[in-house]
Every structure is written in C-alpha cells, then in structure tokens.
C-alpha cells in the first residue's frame, strides 16, 4: 500500500479532502485557518485504490523553534514519508505568493506531485484552476473536496503518477479481501492480532503528546510549552513487542464552563469521541498538581463509558519524596474512584522516559481484565457463599431471594442476577455484590455492570383471576 501526503497553505481544504477520502469526519474542519497542526494518517479509498493518506498542517513560514516552525517540521516529515504528494491550492482565491514559494520547495522533494485546484465548483473556481498552470507543476486537477466533484480525474492522476504502485497484483487483492473479512469478525474474546485501541486524555499541558512521542521513540506529534497545541485526536499505529497498537493523542480537556472558543469545543468533542471508542483509556495527570476536579470528572466519564482505565502520573521527574507521594496518590485514587476500584496508578515521565515499560504493562493487564469472562459455575459458588454470610435485606416484610448469577458479556464485565423481588434490591446491596465480584475474581481498574432480572411468578395471573 502506498502513501500520499496532502500539502498546501492553511485553509485550502486539505482536511476536507482527507475526510472525503477516508469516508469519515476524522479531521476537524472549520472556516478559520490553522485548524490542523499535527499530521494525521488514515486509510483512503478511491475506486479500487486503497492507500494511506496524510493530512498536514498548512505550510507557513516561521522560525524553527516557533509553533509555525514546528508545525512545518511535521509537514516536512510527512513529505519524506510519502510516495507521492497532493499539492492543494484554493482555486477561488487564485495563486498566492505562498503557493509559489512552497511549490518550489516541493519541487526539490523529488516526489511524484499531483497539483489539486480545490473549490473549483462555479465560475470563480474554474478561472482559478486555469491560473494554477503558472506554478509549472503540470496540469492541475480541478475538484471540490466538499461536494465530491472531480474524483474520477483524481483517480486517473494517481494512477499516472504511481503506475507501479497502483497496478495491484491478484495475490495482493486476495490478501486484502481476506484481511477485510477477518476484520469484520467481531467477538468479545481477547484477540491479540487486532490493534489495541488506546486513548490518552487529560487536562491541557499534562504532557500527552510528549509522552506519546517518547513511547513511539520519535517526534511524531507536535509539542511545545504552549497550551492547547493538539486539536485533532491523532491516531498512531505502532507495535510494542509483538502487540499491534493504535494510540490516540487528544486535545486537553477543560471544564465546559471554561470553554468559549469554537475550535476548543470541537477539539474537546473529538477527544471525548476517541475515549468512547478506545478499549483502554490512559488518564494522564500532572503529578505536581494531582487529582484536580477535572481529573476526577474525566475518570468518571471513562467509567460510565465502560472503558478500561489506567492513571499515569506524568512529570514524575519533578517530584521529590517519590515513595511517600506514590503511596498517598494510590490511596487517594482508591478513595475517590470507587467505581474503578484498584485502577492502576503508574508514575511516568514523558521527558525522561521513566516508567514507560510499566505503563505499557499496566495497559495490557487492564485490557485483559476488561475482556475477562468467568464461568457460571464459579460465579454461583461465589454467590452462594456471599448470600450465606450477608443475605439481602427484607423489603416490607418480604424476603428478597437471589437464585443465580451469570456473566452476560465482557468489555466491560457485565453480570445479571436472577431472583424474586429484585426490583426492590437496595443499591447498597448491589454495590456489595459488585465489590465482591471485583475482589474475588480480580477485576481491578475496570467498571463492572450489574443488572437484575426478577423471575416471573407463574401463579400471579391465576391469583388475579381468583380475586
């Protein structure tokens, strides 16, 4: 499979084209320029072509250490990675000085280059597409990423630019079809051949991008002292040992009352979406100011969404008296986060790399717990013992009778209790059962679901007729 990077100045429609090709609204799109900052990869489909597409930040001039300069470095890394380049201009605006400057830059990259005149719908767009000939990059492909026009011409341009890579061998096609079929099979059992989806969330400036770069061993994501650099939830595929992983870096999440900027709202929603679709969520907390109210709110959100949770204490290299503080923070997590009792709390440093191996081990362990299934026989042996030592209370003089328990599904562990009068079972007794399940069957760090089902009384209808 080949790779194409979309390059261009800000606000020419790169993210709109990216979303159109991957078939999902993965990249944030807004009218204001500079929305995209990191490079984002996705699997694109165009006709019978399947390839990796990279969305990049708008090319801007700037000092190397400035935010614009660091964004440009990410774009240059995408150019190096790509087999071909989409150079996109805004056909309505016409050729701008920056377009000429960056066209010369891309010409030196010595990669197959396809010139795209986006927003070419209408009279103004058509004139701008003709103007693109001045760049000396060959015939422009007029298209509308927003409306889906011009994609047949785009397909032909890709095939012409990459003839060897677009002529797929029959064996490769069969392998891709087999992979698609395998990916469609779903089950709740642990499958280590599939990529484990992990989302890193936390407050702004907790160090999420720095930590992920350290895990990857490269400066894959844009970092810096400025708060709010990350906007999109960026998914990165890699392997750790023999495990395939897809880890998502997300925007910093503040309390909604404090969020006024439209882009921050979009970025926050994108981050929460990544957390909802992850299997394991790493809540990154600044160890120098731990367990703020927003940290607890995010942990509760993860539990309500039924995701496995790991708490990472970042900036551990700045902490003194580590042993005492770690013990206190683990006790605090146990007290404040009873809904995920036993959640792993791992000290890390995105700057020095300390604790990375322990963090990955905790992620794999909690994921295995999240997928855990317990046999009905073991559950009912435990239930009999629990009922004998602590029977449920009577309600209005009538005894609540619990008959048996079974696990309905995993991801997270979900149990159903059957019996009589269970509609009146107190919440305190349900918590007692869930705590017993967690302790007996070793289920730390994952939310537990418990529902009740009252057995129907076959004599109830007969009694009502007699009455």
Short mmCIF file of C-alpha atoms in Angstrom, two decimals:
data_model
loop_
_atom_site.label_atom_id
_atom_site.label_comp_id
_atom_site.label_asym_id
_atom_site.label_seq_id
_atom_site.Cartn_x
_atom_site.Cartn_y
_atom_site.Cartn_z
CA UNK A 1 0.00 0.00 0.00
CA UNK A 2 1.35 3.44 -0.93
CA UNK A 3 1.22 6.75 0.93
CA UNK A 4 0.16 10.22 -0.24
CA UNK A 5 0.56 13.44 1.77
CA UNK A 6 -1.75 16.44 1.29
CA UNK A 7 0.29 19.67 1.33
CA UNK A 8 -0.78 23.28 0.98
CA UNK A 9 -1.08 26.58 2.76
CA UNK A 10 -3.72 26.99 5.51
CA UNK A 11 -7.45 26.82 4.73
CA UNK A 12 -7.28 25.43 1.19
CA UNK A 13 -9.38 22.37 2.13
CA UNK A 14 -6.81 19.69 2.98
CA UNK A 15 -8.76 18.24 5.92
CA UNK A 16 -11.99 18.25 3.91
CA UNK A 17 -10.31 16.14 1.20
CA UNK A 18 -8.80 13.87 3.87
CA UNK A 19 -12.23 13.24 5.41
CA UNK A 20 -13.77 12.61 1.99
CA UNK A 21 -11.12 10.01 1.07
CA UNK A 22 -11.23 8.11 4.38
CA UNK A 23 -15.03 8.21 4.40
CA UNK A 24 -15.24 9.61 7.95
CA UNK A 25 -15.03 13.01 9.62
CA UNK A 26 -11.75 12.23 11.34
CA UNK A 27 -10.07 15.62 10.91
CA UNK A 28 -11.51 18.80 12.39
CA UNK A 29 -12.75 21.24 9.73
CA UNK A 30 -13.51 24.92 10.26
CA UNK A 31 -13.53 28.14 8.24
CA UNK A 32 -10.66 29.70 10.18
CA UNK A 33 -7.14 28.80 9.03
CA UNK A 34 -4.65 26.74 11.02
CA UNK A 35 -7.08 24.19 12.49
CA UNK A 36 -4.81 21.22 11.70
CA UNK A 37 -1.47 21.22 13.50
CA UNK A 38 -0.27 17.62 13.69
CA UNK A 39 -0.10 15.22 10.79
CA UNK A 40 -2.91 12.66 10.74
CA UNK A 41 -2.98 9.36 8.84
CA UNK A 42 -5.97 7.41 7.56
CA UNK A 43 -6.85 4.63 5.15
CA UNK A 44 -8.18 6.18 1.96
CA UNK A 45 -10.30 4.50 -0.69
CA UNK A 46 -10.77 5.83 -4.21
CA UNK A 47 -12.30 3.43 -6.69
CA UNK A 48 -10.30 0.21 -6.39
CA UNK A 49 -7.32 2.04 -4.85
CA UNK A 50 -6.58 1.73 -1.14
CA UNK A 51 -3.76 3.84 0.25
CA UNK A 52 -2.57 5.76 3.29
CA UNK A 53 -3.43 9.45 3.21
CA UNK A 54 -1.72 12.03 5.45
CA UNK A 55 -3.39 15.30 6.41
CA UNK A 56 -0.89 18.01 7.36
CA UNK A 57 -0.77 21.47 8.87
CA UNK A 58 -0.93 24.40 6.47
CA UNK A 59 2.54 25.36 5.26
CA UNK A 60 3.63 28.65 6.79
CA UNK A 61 6.99 30.37 7.08
CA UNK A 62 8.35 30.74 10.61
CA UNK A 63 11.38 30.32 12.86
CA UNK A 64 12.34 26.70 13.54
CA UNK A 65 11.51 26.87 17.26
CA UNK A 66 8.24 28.80 16.81
CA UNK A 67 4.89 26.99 16.72
CA UNK A 68 4.62 27.62 12.96
CA UNK A 69 8.15 26.27 12.50
CA UNK A 70 7.42 23.11 14.50
CA UNK A 71 4.21 22.59 12.52
CA UNK A 72 6.17 22.94 9.30
CA UNK A 73 8.67 20.31 10.55
CA UNK A 74 5.77 17.87 10.98
CA UNK A 75 4.66 18.59 7.41
CA UNK A 76 8.20 18.06 6.08
CA UNK A 77 8.28 14.69 7.89
CA UNK A 78 5.06 13.75 6.06
CA UNK A 79 6.66 14.70 2.73
CA UNK A 80 9.62 12.43 3.48
CA UNK A 81 7.28 9.56 4.42
CA UNK A 82 5.03 9.86 1.35
CA UNK A 83 5.36 8.11 -2.01
CA UNK A 84 3.55 11.00 -3.71
CA UNK A 85 2.25 14.46 -2.84
CA UNK A 86 -1.07 16.22 -3.35
CA UNK A 87 -0.22 19.94 -3.55
CA UNK A 88 -3.50 21.75 -2.98
CA UNK A 89 -4.37 25.34 -3.83
CA UNK A 90 -7.60 27.31 -3.40
CA UNK A 91 -8.99 27.81 -6.90
CA UNK A 92 -11.33 30.58 -5.74
CA UNK A 93 -8.52 32.62 -4.19
CA UNK A 94 -6.15 32.00 -7.10
CA UNK A 95 -2.38 31.65 -6.85
CA UNK A 96 -0.96 33.31 -3.76
CA UNK A 97 2.72 34.18 -3.07
CA UNK A 98 2.93 31.35 -0.51
CA UNK A 99 1.72 28.89 -3.16
CA UNK A 100 4.65 29.84 -5.40
CA UNK A 101 7.16 29.63 -2.54
CA UNK A 102 6.02 26.20 -1.39
CA UNK A 103 5.68 24.88 -4.96
CA UNK A 104 9.43 25.49 -5.35
CA UNK A 105 10.02 23.73 -2.01
CA UNK A 106 8.03 20.66 -3.09
CA UNK A 107 9.71 20.55 -6.47
CA UNK A 108 13.01 19.91 -4.67
CA UNK A 109 11.45 16.99 -2.74
CA UNK A 110 11.77 14.86 -5.90
CA UNK A 111 8.48 13.02 -5.33
CA UNK A 112 5.61 12.46 -7.80
CA UNK A 113 3.44 15.55 -7.36
CA UNK A 114 -0.24 16.00 -8.21
CA UNK A 115 -1.50 19.58 -8.30
CA UNK A 116 -5.05 19.94 -6.92
CA UNK A 117 -7.16 23.04 -7.56
CA UNK A 118 -9.73 22.72 -4.79
CA UNK A 119 -13.02 24.67 -4.52
CA UNK A 120 -13.20 24.60 -8.32
CA UNK A 121 -17.01 24.50 -8.44
CA UNK A 122 -18.59 27.56 -10.06
CA UNK A 123 -17.18 30.22 -12.37
CA UNK A 124 -14.63 31.65 -9.94
CA UNK A 125 -13.21 28.23 -9.22
CA UNK A 126 -12.77 27.38 -12.89
CA UNK A 127 -10.70 30.51 -13.54
CA UNK A 128 -8.51 29.78 -10.52
CA UNK A 129 -7.86 26.23 -11.73
CA UNK A 130 -6.55 27.59 -15.04
CA UNK A 131 -4.31 30.03 -13.16
CA UNK A 132 -2.66 27.04 -11.41
CA UNK A 133 -0.77 26.26 -14.64
CA UNK A 134 1.55 29.17 -13.73
CA UNK A 135 3.13 27.05 -10.96
CA UNK A 136 4.82 24.84 -13.55
CA UNK A 137 3.75 21.63 -11.80
CA UNK A 138 1.84 20.15 -14.70
CA UNK A 139 -1.90 20.07 -15.37
CA UNK A 140 -3.98 20.83 -12.26
CA UNK A 141 -6.82 18.53 -11.23
CA UNK A 142 -9.89 20.71 -10.59
CA UNK A 143 -12.06 19.28 -7.81
CA UNK A 144 -14.39 20.09 -4.95
CA UNK A 145 -13.46 18.18 -1.79
CA UNK A 146 -16.63 19.43 -0.11
CA UNK A 147 -19.02 18.29 -2.84
CA UNK A 148 -17.09 15.27 -4.16
CA UNK A 149 -16.58 16.61 -7.70
CA UNK A 150 -13.53 15.75 -9.81
CA UNK A 151 -12.61 12.48 -8.09
CA UNK A 152 -12.57 10.46 -11.33
CA UNK A 153 -9.86 12.83 -12.60
CA UNK A 154 -8.06 12.49 -9.26
CA UNK A 155 -8.09 8.68 -9.61
CA UNK A 156 -6.55 8.91 -13.08
CA UNK A 157 -3.88 11.33 -11.84
CA UNK A 158 -2.86 8.96 -9.03
CA UNK A 159 -2.57 6.02 -11.42
CA UNK A 160 -0.45 8.12 -13.80
CA UNK A 161 1.83 9.38 -11.01
CA UNK A 162 2.32 5.95 -9.38
CA UNK A 163 1.91 3.35 -12.15
CA UNK A 164 3.86 0.60 -10.39
CA UNK A 165 2.15 1.03 -7.01
CA UNK A 166 -1.39 1.29 -8.38
CA UNK A 167 -1.15 -1.89 -10.52
CA UNK A 168 -2.19 -4.31 -7.78
CA UNK A 169 -1.18 -7.96 -8.11
CA UNK A 170 -4.02 -10.53 -7.89
CA UNK A 171 -2.41 -12.15 -4.84
CA UNK A 172 -2.35 -8.81 -3.04
CA UNK A 173 -6.01 -8.22 -3.85
CA UNK A 174 -6.95 -11.64 -2.45
CA UNK A 175 -4.93 -10.96 0.70
CA UNK A 176 -6.65 -7.59 1.18
CA UNK A 177 -10.05 -9.22 0.75
CA UNK A 178 -9.16 -11.90 3.32
CA UNK A 179 -7.97 -9.23 5.75
CA UNK A 180 -11.20 -7.27 5.33
CA UNK A 181 -13.22 -10.42 6.04
CA UNK A 182 -11.12 -11.13 9.14
CA UNK A 183 -11.51 -7.56 10.40
CA UNK A 184 -15.29 -7.83 10.11
CA UNK A 185 -15.41 -10.74 12.53
CA UNK A 186 -16.24 -9.45 15.98
CA UNK A 187 -16.12 -11.12 19.34
CA UNK A 188 -15.67 -10.24 22.95
CA UNK A 189 -12.73 -12.62 23.46
CA UNK A 190 -9.23 -11.16 23.57
CA UNK A 191 -7.72 -11.11 20.07
CA UNK A 192 -4.08 -10.01 20.08
CA UNK A 193 -3.95 -9.99 16.27
CA UNK A 194 -6.12 -6.86 16.23
CA UNK A 195 -4.71 -3.45 17.10
CA UNK A 196 -5.45 -2.49 20.71
CA UNK A 197 -7.05 0.97 20.70
CA UNK A 198 -5.70 3.28 23.42
CA UNK A 199 -6.67 6.91 24.04
CA UNK A 200 -4.57 9.32 26.12
CA UNK A 201 -6.71 12.03 27.72
CA UNK A 202 -6.12 14.70 30.33
CA UNK A 203 -6.15 18.39 31.13
CA UNK A 204 -4.27 20.86 28.88
CA UNK A 205 -0.48 20.78 29.23
CA UNK A 206 -0.45 17.46 31.09
CA UNK A 207 2.16 16.25 28.56
CA UNK A 208 0.10 13.83 26.41
CA UNK A 209 1.91 14.46 23.11
CA UNK A 210 5.33 14.38 24.78
CA UNK A 211 4.52 11.05 26.42
CA UNK A 212 3.28 9.50 23.16
CA UNK A 213 6.38 10.72 21.32
CA UNK A 214 8.50 9.03 23.99
CA UNK A 215 6.56 5.77 23.62
CA UNK A 216 6.98 5.91 19.82
CA UNK A 217 10.65 6.85 20.03
CA UNK A 218 10.25 9.74 17.57
CA UNK A 219 8.88 13.29 17.42
CA UNK A 220 5.71 12.14 15.70
CA UNK A 221 3.43 14.69 17.38
CA UNK A 222 3.75 18.42 17.74
CA UNK A 223 4.80 19.51 21.25
CA UNK A 224 5.77 22.71 22.99
CA UNK A 225 5.23 24.93 26.03
CA UNK A 226 2.05 26.47 24.60
CA UNK A 227 -1.21 25.06 26.00
CA UNK A 228 -3.72 23.66 23.52
CA UNK A 229 -1.32 22.73 20.70
CA UNK A 230 -3.10 19.44 19.97
CA UNK A 231 -6.55 19.84 18.40
CA UNK A 232 -7.41 16.69 16.47
CA UNK A 233 -7.45 13.27 18.12
CA UNK A 234 -4.46 11.83 16.26
CA UNK A 235 -4.29 8.03 15.94
CA UNK A 236 -0.85 6.45 15.51
CA UNK A 237 -0.31 2.79 14.60
CA UNK A 238 2.76 1.02 16.00
CA UNK A 239 3.86 -2.20 17.67
CA UNK A 240 5.11 -2.80 21.21
CA UNK A 241 6.87 -6.12 21.36
CA UNK A 242 4.53 -8.33 19.34
CA UNK A 243 1.36 -6.34 20.11
CA UNK A 244 -0.25 -4.11 17.49
CA UNK A 245 -1.46 -0.82 18.95
CA UNK A 246 -3.34 2.25 17.79
CA UNK A 247 -2.80 5.05 20.28
CA UNK A 248 -4.72 8.33 20.14
CA UNK A 249 -3.33 11.64 21.30
CA UNK A 250 -6.15 14.05 22.20
CA UNK A 251 -6.65 17.73 22.94
CA UNK A 252 -6.52 18.89 26.54
CA UNK A 253 -9.96 18.76 28.15
CA UNK A 254 -11.11 21.59 30.38
CA UNK A 255 -14.39 22.09 32.16
CA UNK A 256 -17.11 23.01 29.66
CA UNK A 257 -17.93 26.20 31.54
CA UNK A 258 -14.43 27.49 30.77
CA UNK A 259 -14.51 26.64 27.07
CA UNK A 260 -15.64 29.52 24.88
CA UNK A 261 -13.56 29.10 21.72
CA UNK A 262 -15.35 27.16 18.96
CA UNK A 263 -12.23 25.23 17.96
CA UNK A 264 -11.57 24.16 21.53
CA UNK A 265 -15.13 22.84 21.73
CA UNK A 266 -14.61 20.85 18.52
CA UNK A 267 -11.25 19.54 19.73
CA UNK A 268 -12.75 18.54 23.08
CA UNK A 269 -15.59 16.67 21.40
CA UNK A 270 -13.06 14.89 19.17
CA UNK A 271 -11.04 13.83 22.22
CA UNK A 272 -14.08 12.50 24.05
CA UNK A 273 -15.09 10.56 20.94
CA UNK A 274 -11.64 8.94 20.86
CA UNK A 275 -12.06 7.93 24.51
CA UNK A 276 -15.50 6.43 23.87
CA UNK A 277 -14.22 4.24 21.05
CA UNK A 278 -11.00 3.19 22.79
CA UNK A 279 -10.59 -0.07 24.67
CA UNK A 280 -8.16 1.32 27.23
CA UNK A 281 -8.02 4.98 28.27
CA UNK A 282 -4.88 6.42 29.85
CA UNK A 283 -5.81 9.39 32.05
CA UNK A 284 -2.66 11.49 32.20
CA UNK A 285 -2.41 13.56 35.38
CA UNK A 286 0.21 16.17 36.24
CA UNK A 287 1.92 14.65 39.29
CA UNK A 288 2.78 18.13 40.61
CA UNK A 289 -0.95 19.07 40.81
CA UNK A 290 -2.74 15.69 41.00
CA UNK A 291 -6.43 14.81 41.17
CA UNK A 292 -7.95 18.16 40.27
CA UNK A 293 -11.74 18.15 39.89
CA UNK A 294 -11.42 17.83 36.10
CA UNK A 295 -9.24 14.72 36.50
CA UNK A 296 -11.98 13.06 38.56
CA UNK A 297 -14.64 14.13 36.06
CA UNK A 298 -12.68 12.52 33.21
CA UNK A 299 -12.13 9.32 35.20
CA UNK A 300 -15.87 9.13 35.89
CA UNK A 301 -16.61 9.65 32.19
CA UNK A 302 -14.32 6.73 31.29
CA UNK A 303 -16.08 4.51 33.84
CA UNK A 304 -19.55 5.48 32.58
CA UNK A 305 -18.49 4.72 29.02
CA UNK A 306 -17.35 1.26 30.15
CA UNK A 307 -13.70 1.65 29.12
CA UNK A 308 -10.71 0.15 30.96
CA UNK A 309 -8.72 2.84 32.79
CA UNK A 310 -5.07 3.41 33.65
CA UNK A 311 -3.94 6.53 35.53
CA UNK A 312 -0.49 7.82 34.57
CA UNK A 313 1.20 10.35 36.85
CA UNK A 314 3.28 12.43 34.44
CA UNK A 315 6.21 14.75 35.21
CA UNK A 316 7.42 12.27 37.84
CA UNK A 317 10.95 13.55 37.25
CA UNK A 318 9.91 16.80 39.01
CA UNK A 319 8.65 15.05 42.17
CA UNK A 320 10.51 14.76 45.47
CA UNK A 321 9.95 12.05 48.12
CA UNK A 322 8.54 9.78 45.43
CA UNK A 323 7.80 6.73 47.56
CA UNK A 324 5.60 8.61 50.03
CA UNK A 325 3.77 10.58 47.32
CA UNK A 326 3.07 7.49 45.21
CA UNK A 327 1.61 5.66 48.19
CA UNK A 328 -0.58 8.67 49.05
CA UNK A 329 -1.81 9.10 45.47
CA UNK A 330 -2.72 5.42 45.13
CA UNK A 331 -4.69 5.63 48.38
CA UNK A 332 -6.39 8.79 47.10
CA UNK A 333 -7.29 7.10 43.81
CA UNK A 334 -8.84 4.18 45.71
CA UNK A 335 -10.88 6.62 47.83
CA UNK A 336 -12.00 8.97 45.05
CA UNK A 337 -12.57 6.44 42.24
CA UNK A 338 -14.54 3.62 43.82
CA UNK A 339 -16.32 2.96 40.51
CA UNK A 340 -12.99 1.64 39.14
CA UNK A 341 -11.52 0.40 42.40
CA UNK A 342 -7.98 -0.90 42.07
CA UNK A 343 -7.24 1.21 38.98
CA UNK A 344 -3.50 1.04 38.13
CA UNK A 345 -1.64 4.24 39.05
CA UNK A 346 1.70 4.40 37.22
CA UNK A 347 4.34 7.17 37.61
CA UNK A 348 5.88 8.21 34.27
CA UNK A 349 7.93 10.95 32.68
CA UNK A 350 7.39 11.85 29.05
CA UNK A 351 10.62 13.86 29.14
CA UNK A 352 12.98 11.22 30.57
CA UNK A 353 11.08 8.07 29.53
CA UNK A 354 10.85 6.82 33.10
CA UNK A 355 8.01 4.35 33.73
CA UNK A 356 7.07 3.78 30.07
CA UNK A 357 7.54 0.00 30.24
CA UNK A 358 5.48 -0.18 33.46
CA UNK A 359 2.73 1.91 31.83
CA UNK A 360 2.52 -0.40 28.80
CA UNK A 361 2.43 -3.44 31.08
CA UNK A 362 -0.45 -1.88 33.05
CA UNK A 363 -2.33 -1.17 29.80
CA UNK A 364 -2.05 -4.78 28.63
CA UNK A 365 -3.01 -6.12 32.05
CA UNK A 366 -6.13 -3.96 32.42
CA UNK A 367 -7.15 -4.76 28.84
CA UNK A 368 -7.00 -8.46 29.65
CA UNK A 369 -9.17 -7.83 32.73
CA UNK A 370 -11.63 -5.82 30.62
CA UNK A 371 -12.02 -8.87 28.34
CA UNK A 372 -12.29 -11.37 31.19
CA UNK A 373 -15.05 -14.00 31.26
CA UNK A 374 -15.97 -16.02 34.36
CA UNK A 375 -17.81 -19.32 34.19
CA UNK A 376 -21.34 -19.50 35.57
CA UNK A 377 -20.34 -22.35 37.90
CA UNK A 378 -17.60 -20.24 39.57
CA UNK A 379 -19.92 -17.26 39.83
CA UNK A 380 -22.65 -19.25 41.56
CA UNK A 381 -20.24 -20.88 44.00
CA UNK A 382 -19.15 -17.39 45.00
CA UNK A 383 -22.77 -16.17 45.14
CA UNK A 384 -23.83 -18.99 47.49
CA UNK A 385 -21.04 -18.08 49.90
CA UNK A 386 -21.83 -14.34 49.70
CA UNK A 387 -25.55 -14.92 50.35
CA UNK A 388 -24.79 -17.16 53.30
CA UNK A 389 -22.58 -14.59 55.02
CA UNK A 390 -24.58 -11.47 54.00
CA UNK A 391 -28.14 -12.21 52.80
CA UNK A 392 -30.12 -9.42 51.10
CA UNK A 393 -32.45 -7.43 53.38
CA UNK A 394 -36.20 -7.99 53.55
CA UNK A 395 -38.45 -5.38 51.93
CA UNK A 396 -41.87 -4.68 53.51
CA UNK A 397 -41.61 -7.93 55.39
CA UNK A 398 -40.99 -9.94 52.23
CA UNK A 399 -37.67 -11.69 51.71
CA UNK A 400 -35.66 -10.95 48.57
CA UNK A 401 -34.43 -14.19 47.10
CA UNK A 402 -31.44 -14.28 44.70
CA UNK A 403 -31.37 -17.53 42.75
CA UNK A 404 -28.32 -17.36 40.49
CA UNK A 405 -25.91 -15.12 38.57
CA UNK A 406 -24.31 -15.29 35.13
CA UNK A 407 -21.99 -13.12 33.04
CA UNK A 408 -23.81 -11.73 30.04
CA UNK A 409 -20.74 -10.32 28.27
CA UNK A 410 -17.29 -8.81 28.70
CA UNK A 411 -15.79 -5.46 27.56
CA UNK A 412 -16.54 -4.45 30.37
CA UNK A 413 -17.64 -7.41 32.56
CA UNK A 414 -21.45 -7.40 32.71
CA UNK A 415 -23.34 -9.65 35.13
CA UNK A 416 -27.05 -10.44 35.52
CA UNK A 417 -28.59 -11.59 38.81
CA UNK A 418 -31.86 -13.57 38.74
CA UNK A 419 -34.34 -13.98 41.58
CA UNK A 420 -37.54 -12.72 43.22
CA UNK A 421 -38.34 -9.19 44.43
CA UNK A 422 -35.14 -7.88 42.79
CA UNK A 423 -36.84 -4.65 41.76
CA UNK A 424 -36.58 -3.72 45.45
CA UNK A 425 -32.94 -4.77 45.89
CA UNK A 426 -31.17 -1.77 47.53
CA UNK A 427 -28.34 -0.05 45.64
CA UNK A 428 -26.10 -0.66 48.66
CA UNK A 429 -26.51 -4.42 48.25
CA UNK A 430 -25.77 -4.17 44.53
CA UNK A 431 -22.54 -2.36 45.40
CA UNK A 432 -21.77 -5.13 47.89
CA UNK A 433 -22.15 -7.71 45.11
CA UNK A 434 -20.03 -5.71 42.65
CA UNK A 435 -17.26 -5.23 45.21
CA UNK A 436 -17.34 -8.95 45.93
CA UNK A 437 -17.07 -9.77 42.23
CA UNK A 438 -14.16 -7.34 41.83
CA UNK A 439 -12.21 -8.74 44.78
CA UNK A 440 -12.95 -12.44 44.25
CA UNK A 441 -12.32 -12.56 40.51
CA UNK A 442 -9.53 -9.94 40.35
CA UNK A 443 -11.21 -7.20 38.28
CA UNK A 444 -9.26 -4.01 39.18
CA UNK A 445 -9.39 -0.86 37.09
CA UNK A 446 -12.45 -1.72 35.00
CA UNK A 447 -16.07 -0.69 35.51
CA UNK A 448 -18.46 -3.52 36.40
CA UNK A 449 -22.04 -3.66 35.14
CA UNK A 450 -24.69 -5.44 37.22
CA UNK A 451 -28.36 -5.73 36.35
CA UNK A 452 -31.20 -7.69 37.95
CA UNK A 453 -33.97 -9.74 36.42
CA UNK A 454 -36.95 -10.77 38.52
CA UNK A 455 -38.24 -14.25 37.79
CA UNK A 456 -41.86 -14.31 36.72
CA UNK A 457 -44.33 -15.87 39.13
CA UNK A 458 -46.38 -18.45 37.16
CA UNK A 459 -49.21 -18.25 39.75
CA UNK A 460 -49.57 -14.46 39.66
CA UNK A 461 -52.12 -14.45 36.81
CA UNK A 462 -54.13 -17.28 38.41
CA UNK A 463 -54.30 -15.37 41.71
CA UNK A 464 -55.51 -12.21 39.99
CA UNK A 465 -58.35 -14.14 38.32
CA UNK A 466 -59.44 -15.61 41.65
CA UNK A 467 -59.50 -12.14 43.16
#
